Tab-separated table of C-alpha atoms in Angstrom:
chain	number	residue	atom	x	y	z
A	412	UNK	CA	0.000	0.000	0.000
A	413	UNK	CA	1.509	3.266	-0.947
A	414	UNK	CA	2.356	6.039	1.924
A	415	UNK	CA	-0.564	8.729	1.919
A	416	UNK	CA	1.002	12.686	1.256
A	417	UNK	CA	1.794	14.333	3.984
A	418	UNK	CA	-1.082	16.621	5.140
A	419	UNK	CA	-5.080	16.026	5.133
A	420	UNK	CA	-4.598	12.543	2.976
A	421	UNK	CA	-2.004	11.030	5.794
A	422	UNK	CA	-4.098	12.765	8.454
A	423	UNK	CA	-7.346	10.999	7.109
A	424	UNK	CA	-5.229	7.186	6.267
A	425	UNK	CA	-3.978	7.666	10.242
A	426	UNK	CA	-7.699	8.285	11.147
A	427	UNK	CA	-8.498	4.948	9.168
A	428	UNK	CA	-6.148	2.824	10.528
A	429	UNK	CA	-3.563	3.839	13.321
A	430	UNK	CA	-0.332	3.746	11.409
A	431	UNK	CA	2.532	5.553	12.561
A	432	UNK	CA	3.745	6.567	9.134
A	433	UNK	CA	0.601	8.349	8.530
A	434	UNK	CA	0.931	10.332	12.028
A	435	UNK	CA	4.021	11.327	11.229
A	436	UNK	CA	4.366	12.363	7.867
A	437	UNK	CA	3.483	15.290	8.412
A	438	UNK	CA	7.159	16.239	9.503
A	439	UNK	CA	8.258	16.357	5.770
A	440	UNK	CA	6.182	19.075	5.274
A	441	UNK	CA	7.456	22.539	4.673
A	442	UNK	CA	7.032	25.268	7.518
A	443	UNK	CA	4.183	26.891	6.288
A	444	UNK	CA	2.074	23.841	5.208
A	445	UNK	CA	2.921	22.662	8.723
A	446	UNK	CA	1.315	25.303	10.244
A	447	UNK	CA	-1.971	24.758	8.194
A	448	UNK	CA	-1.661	20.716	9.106
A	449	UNK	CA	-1.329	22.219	12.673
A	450	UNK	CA	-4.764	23.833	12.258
A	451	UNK	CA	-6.582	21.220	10.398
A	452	UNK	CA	-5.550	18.864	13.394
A	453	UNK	CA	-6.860	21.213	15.657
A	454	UNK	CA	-10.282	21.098	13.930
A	455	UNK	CA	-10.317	18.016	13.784
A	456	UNK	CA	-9.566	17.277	17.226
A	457	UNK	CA	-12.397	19.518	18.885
A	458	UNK	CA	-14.679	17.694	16.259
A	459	UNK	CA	-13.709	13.967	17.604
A	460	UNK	CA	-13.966	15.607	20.673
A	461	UNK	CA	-17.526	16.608	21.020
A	462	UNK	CA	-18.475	13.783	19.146
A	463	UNK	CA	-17.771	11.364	21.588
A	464	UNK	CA	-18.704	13.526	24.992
A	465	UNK	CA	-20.720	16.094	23.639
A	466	UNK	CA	-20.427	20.014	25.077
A	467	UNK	CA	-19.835	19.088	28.608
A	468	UNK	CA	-18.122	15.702	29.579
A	469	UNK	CA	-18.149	14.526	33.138
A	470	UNK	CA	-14.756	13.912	34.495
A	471	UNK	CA	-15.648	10.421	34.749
A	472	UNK	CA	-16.166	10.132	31.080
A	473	UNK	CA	-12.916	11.627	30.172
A	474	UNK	CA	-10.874	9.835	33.312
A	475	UNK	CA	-12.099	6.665	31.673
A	476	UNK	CA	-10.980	7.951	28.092
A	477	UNK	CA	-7.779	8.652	29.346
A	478	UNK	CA	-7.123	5.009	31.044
A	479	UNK	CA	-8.305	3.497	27.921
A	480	UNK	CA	-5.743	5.326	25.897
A	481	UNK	CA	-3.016	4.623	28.378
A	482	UNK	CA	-3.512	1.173	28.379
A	483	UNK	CA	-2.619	1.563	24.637
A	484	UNK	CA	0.165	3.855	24.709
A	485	UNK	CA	1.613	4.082	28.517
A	486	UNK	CA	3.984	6.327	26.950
A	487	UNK	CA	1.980	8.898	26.143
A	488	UNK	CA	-0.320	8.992	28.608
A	489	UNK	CA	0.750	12.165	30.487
A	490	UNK	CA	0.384	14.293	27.277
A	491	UNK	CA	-2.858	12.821	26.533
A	492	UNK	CA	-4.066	13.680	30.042
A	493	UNK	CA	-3.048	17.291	29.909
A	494	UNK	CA	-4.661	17.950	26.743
A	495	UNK	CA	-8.247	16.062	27.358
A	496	UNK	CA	-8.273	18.040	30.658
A	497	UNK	CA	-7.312	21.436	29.173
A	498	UNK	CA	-4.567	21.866	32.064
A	499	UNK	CA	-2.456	25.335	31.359
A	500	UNK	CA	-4.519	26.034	28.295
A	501	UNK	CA	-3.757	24.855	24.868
A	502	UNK	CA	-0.860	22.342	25.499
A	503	UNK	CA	-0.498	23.148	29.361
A	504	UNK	CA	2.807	24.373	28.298
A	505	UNK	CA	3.746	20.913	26.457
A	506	UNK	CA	6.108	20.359	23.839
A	507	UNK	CA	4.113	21.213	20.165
A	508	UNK	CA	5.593	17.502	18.806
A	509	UNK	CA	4.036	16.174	22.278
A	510	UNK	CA	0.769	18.295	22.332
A	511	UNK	CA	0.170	17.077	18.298
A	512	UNK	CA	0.700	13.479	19.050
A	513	UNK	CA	-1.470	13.643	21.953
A	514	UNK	CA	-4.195	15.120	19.965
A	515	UNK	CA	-3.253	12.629	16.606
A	516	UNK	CA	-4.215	9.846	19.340
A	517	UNK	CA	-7.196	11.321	21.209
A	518	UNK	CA	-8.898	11.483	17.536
A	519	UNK	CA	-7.911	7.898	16.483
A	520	UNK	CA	-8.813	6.081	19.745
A	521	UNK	CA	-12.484	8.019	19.086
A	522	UNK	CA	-12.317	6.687	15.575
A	523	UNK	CA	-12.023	3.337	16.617
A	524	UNK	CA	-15.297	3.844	18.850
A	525	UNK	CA	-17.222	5.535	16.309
A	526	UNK	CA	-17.034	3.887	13.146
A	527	UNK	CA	-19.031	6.563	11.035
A	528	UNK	CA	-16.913	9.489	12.231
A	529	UNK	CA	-13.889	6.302	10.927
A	530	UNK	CA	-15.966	5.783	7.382
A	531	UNK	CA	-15.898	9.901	6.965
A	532	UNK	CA	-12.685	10.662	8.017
A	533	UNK	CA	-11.524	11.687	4.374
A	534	UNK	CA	-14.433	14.303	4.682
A	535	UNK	CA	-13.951	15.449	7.580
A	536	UNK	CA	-10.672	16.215	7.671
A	537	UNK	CA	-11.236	17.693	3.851
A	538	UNK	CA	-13.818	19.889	5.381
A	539	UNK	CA	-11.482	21.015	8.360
A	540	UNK	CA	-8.152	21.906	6.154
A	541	UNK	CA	-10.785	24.177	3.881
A	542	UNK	CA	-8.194	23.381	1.535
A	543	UNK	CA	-5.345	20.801	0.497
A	544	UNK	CA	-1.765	21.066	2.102
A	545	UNK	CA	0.225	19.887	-1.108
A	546	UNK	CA	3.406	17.674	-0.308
A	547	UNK	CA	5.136	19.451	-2.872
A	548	UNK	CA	6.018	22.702	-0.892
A	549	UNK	CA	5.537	25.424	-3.607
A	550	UNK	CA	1.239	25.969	-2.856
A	551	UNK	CA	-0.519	29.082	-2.008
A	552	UNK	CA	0.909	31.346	0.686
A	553	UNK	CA	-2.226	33.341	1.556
A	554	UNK	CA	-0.737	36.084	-0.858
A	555	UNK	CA	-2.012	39.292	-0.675
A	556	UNK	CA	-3.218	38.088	3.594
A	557	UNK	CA	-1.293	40.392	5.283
A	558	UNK	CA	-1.792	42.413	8.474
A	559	UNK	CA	-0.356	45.271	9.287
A	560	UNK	CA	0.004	46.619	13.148
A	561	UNK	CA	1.667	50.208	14.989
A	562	UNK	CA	2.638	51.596	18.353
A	563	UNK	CA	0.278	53.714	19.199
A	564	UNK	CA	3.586	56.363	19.459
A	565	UNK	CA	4.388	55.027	15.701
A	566	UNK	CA	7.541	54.070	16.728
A	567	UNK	CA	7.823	50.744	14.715
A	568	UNK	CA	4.934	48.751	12.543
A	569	UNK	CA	5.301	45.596	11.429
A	570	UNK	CA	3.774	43.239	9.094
A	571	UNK	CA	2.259	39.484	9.620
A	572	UNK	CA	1.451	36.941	7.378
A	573	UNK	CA	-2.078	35.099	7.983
A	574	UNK	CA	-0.404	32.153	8.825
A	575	UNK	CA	1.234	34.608	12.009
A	576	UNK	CA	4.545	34.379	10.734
A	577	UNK	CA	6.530	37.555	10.680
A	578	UNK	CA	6.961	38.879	7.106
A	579	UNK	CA	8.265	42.409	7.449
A	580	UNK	CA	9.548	45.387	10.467
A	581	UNK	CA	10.179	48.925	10.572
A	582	UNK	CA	11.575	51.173	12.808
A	583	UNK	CA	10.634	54.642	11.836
A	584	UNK	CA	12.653	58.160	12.456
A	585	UNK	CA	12.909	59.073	15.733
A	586	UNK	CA	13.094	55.675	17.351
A	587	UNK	CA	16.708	56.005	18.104
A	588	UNK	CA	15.763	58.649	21.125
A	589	UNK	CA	13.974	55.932	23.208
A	590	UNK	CA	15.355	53.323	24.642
A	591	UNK	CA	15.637	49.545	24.472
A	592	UNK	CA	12.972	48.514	26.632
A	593	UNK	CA	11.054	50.694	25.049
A	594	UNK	CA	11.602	49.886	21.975
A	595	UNK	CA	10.644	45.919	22.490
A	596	UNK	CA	7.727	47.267	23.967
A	597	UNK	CA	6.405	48.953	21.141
A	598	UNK	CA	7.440	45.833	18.932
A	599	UNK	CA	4.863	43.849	21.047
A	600	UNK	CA	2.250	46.380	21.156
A	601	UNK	CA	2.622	46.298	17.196
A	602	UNK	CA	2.818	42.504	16.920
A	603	UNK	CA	-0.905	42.980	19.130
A	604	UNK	CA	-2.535	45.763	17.152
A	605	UNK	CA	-1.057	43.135	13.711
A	606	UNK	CA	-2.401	40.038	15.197
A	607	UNK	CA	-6.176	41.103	15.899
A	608	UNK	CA	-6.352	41.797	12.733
A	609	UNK	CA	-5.251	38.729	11.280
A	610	UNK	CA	-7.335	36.345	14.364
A	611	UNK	CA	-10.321	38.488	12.777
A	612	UNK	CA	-9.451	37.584	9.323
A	613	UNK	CA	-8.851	34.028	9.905
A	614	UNK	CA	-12.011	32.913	11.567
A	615	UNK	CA	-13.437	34.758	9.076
A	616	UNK	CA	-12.074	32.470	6.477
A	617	UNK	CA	-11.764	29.603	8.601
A	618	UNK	CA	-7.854	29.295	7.791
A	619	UNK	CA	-5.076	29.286	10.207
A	620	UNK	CA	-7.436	30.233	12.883
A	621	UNK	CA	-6.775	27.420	15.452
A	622	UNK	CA	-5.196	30.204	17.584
A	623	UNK	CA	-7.209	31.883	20.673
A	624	UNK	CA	-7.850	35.278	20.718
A	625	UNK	CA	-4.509	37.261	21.657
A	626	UNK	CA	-5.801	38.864	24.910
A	627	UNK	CA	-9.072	37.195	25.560
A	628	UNK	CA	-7.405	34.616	28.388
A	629	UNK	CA	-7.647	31.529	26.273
A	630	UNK	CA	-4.815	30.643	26.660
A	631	UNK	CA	-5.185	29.490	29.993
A	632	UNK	CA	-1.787	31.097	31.409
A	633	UNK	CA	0.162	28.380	28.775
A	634	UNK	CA	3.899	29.233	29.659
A	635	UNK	CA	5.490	27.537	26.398
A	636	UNK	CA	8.072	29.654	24.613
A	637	UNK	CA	10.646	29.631	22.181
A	638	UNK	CA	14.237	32.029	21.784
A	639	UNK	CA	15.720	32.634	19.515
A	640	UNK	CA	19.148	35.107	18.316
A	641	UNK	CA	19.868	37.377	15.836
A	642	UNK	CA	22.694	36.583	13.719
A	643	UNK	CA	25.161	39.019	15.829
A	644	UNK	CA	23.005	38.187	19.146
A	645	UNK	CA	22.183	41.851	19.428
A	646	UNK	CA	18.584	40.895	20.379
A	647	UNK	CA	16.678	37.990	21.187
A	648	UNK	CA	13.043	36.988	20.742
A	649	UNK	CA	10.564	35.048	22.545
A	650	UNK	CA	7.449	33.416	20.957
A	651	UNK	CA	5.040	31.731	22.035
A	652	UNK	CA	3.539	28.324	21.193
A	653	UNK	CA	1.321	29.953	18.607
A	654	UNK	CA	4.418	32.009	17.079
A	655	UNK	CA	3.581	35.533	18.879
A	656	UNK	CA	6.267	37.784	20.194
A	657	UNK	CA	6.024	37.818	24.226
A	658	UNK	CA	9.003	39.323	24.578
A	659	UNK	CA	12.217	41.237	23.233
A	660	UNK	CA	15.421	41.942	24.971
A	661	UNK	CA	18.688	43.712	23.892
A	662	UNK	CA	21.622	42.188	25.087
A	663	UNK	CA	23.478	45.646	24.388
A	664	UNK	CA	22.633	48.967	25.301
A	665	UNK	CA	24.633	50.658	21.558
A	666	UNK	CA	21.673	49.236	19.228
A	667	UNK	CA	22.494	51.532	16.331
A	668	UNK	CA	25.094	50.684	13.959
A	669	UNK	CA	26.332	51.915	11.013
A	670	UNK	CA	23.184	51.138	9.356
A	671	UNK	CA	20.927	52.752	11.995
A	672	UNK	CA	16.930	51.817	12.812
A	673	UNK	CA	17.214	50.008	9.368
A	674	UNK	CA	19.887	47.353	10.662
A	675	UNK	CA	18.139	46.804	14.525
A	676	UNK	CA	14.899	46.283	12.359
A	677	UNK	CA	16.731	43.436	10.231
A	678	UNK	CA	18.344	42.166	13.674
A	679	UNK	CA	14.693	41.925	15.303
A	680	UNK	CA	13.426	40.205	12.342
A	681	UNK	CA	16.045	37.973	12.466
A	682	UNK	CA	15.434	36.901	15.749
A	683	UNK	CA	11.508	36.559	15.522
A	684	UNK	CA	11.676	34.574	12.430
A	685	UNK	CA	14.566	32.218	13.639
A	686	UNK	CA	12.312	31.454	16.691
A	687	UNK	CA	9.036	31.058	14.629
A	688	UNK	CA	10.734	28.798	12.190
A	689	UNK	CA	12.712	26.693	15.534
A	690	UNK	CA	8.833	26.483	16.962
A	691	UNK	CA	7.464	25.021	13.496
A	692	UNK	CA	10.414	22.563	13.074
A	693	UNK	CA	9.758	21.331	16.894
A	694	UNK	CA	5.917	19.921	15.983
């Protein structure tokens, strides 16, 4: 039998029949098509989910869920028991790899007790990607979905993709009479003002909108981050599990080189989008 693609078909073939190859192909896939397998996982999951308990589960019912699941994979109990029970949010501050296989076996073991949501897998996970994540890596990019966010002070605006990743950042005159910490600040009040619009945007197209709403407490106090360095470790930035900024720091106080605002804007970018793509490659 021939290895499903990576994406949907694999997702849908794992679904069917519990192979490991299928659960994992998706690791061949290229960073942004990950991200979209991400979300159509997601979808999936909360679907399985209230299919077998319905809106509000006892704890008995999922207890019992968890033991049987355990019983099958001792190994991954833990991280099957922190996401079923919603402890610290959205992964409970778990490894992404972890929190994805824990959800990849939450949906299979309901499979396996439902055999109509088993026969439909193929459309419901069609219906939950909203479109096909290609194995071939060069597919549609949401061009033309960008989001653009300020400072209130219009010290720097910056520029998001719909998928959340970081696609552009500028400093703008006059930013070199504040300092550092205020500086990062105003990256992370821009990354906010960037990011509601593109949460708003996504739901409304029902792509790459497995994320909560930034500042609605959704997240459930989830304390997973990434750093990353720029290339000269002039800054470093922190990301969390859904690839927002949560923090910037300097490691020097002289930020401006002989390039000015223009360089510390390709530094920060640097750093954001080497720990974006080190959160993508760790699923």
């Amino acid at each position: 039998m021939p290895r499903p693609a990576p994406g949907p078909e694999a997702l849908a073939s794992y679904i069917q029949t519990g192979a490991r190859d299928a659960r994992t192909a998706y690791r061949e896939l290229h960073e942004h098509e990950r991200l979209a397998y991400c979300d159509t996982v997601s979808r999936v999951y909360d679907l399985a989910f209230k299919h077998h308990f319905g809106k509000e589960p006892s704890d008995d019912e999922v207890f019992d869920f968890i033991d049987t699941v355990a019983a099958r994979h001792p190994q991954y109990a833990g991280g099957v028991s922190r996401v079923l029970r919603g402890e610290g949010g959205r992964g409970g501050g778990m490894h992404p790899r972890q929190f994805l296989t824990a959800q990849h076996l939450v949906i299979r073991e309901i499979a396996k007790l439902h055999p109509g949501f088993r026969s439909r897998a193929e459309r419901i996970v069609a219906s939950a990607s909203r479109r096909l994540v290609s194995s071939g890596g060069g597919g549609d990019r949401d061009e033309g979905l960008e989001f653009t966010g300020s400072d209130a002070m219009y010290a720097v605006s910056l520029t998001i993709r719909l998928d959340g990743t970081l696609r552009g950042i500028e400093l703008h005159r006059g930013v070199e009479r504040i300092g550092g910490k205020a500086i990062a600040n105003a990256v992370i009040r821009a990354w906010v003002s960037a990011e509601k619009q593109r949460w708003a945007r996504a739901k409304e197209i029902g792509r790459h909108d497995s994320f909560p709403e930034i500042g609605s407490g959704r997240g459930g106090g989830d304390a997973y981050r990434i750093e990353a360095y720029s290339a000269d470790r002039l800054c470093r930035a922190t990301v969390d599990r859904f690839g927002r900024v949560r923090g910037l720091t300097f490691m020097r106080t002289d930020l401006f080189g002989e390039d000015g605002r223009h360089g510390l804007a390709a530094e920060i970018r640097q750093a954001v989008r080497k720990a974006q793509t080190t959160l993508t490659a760790s699923c």
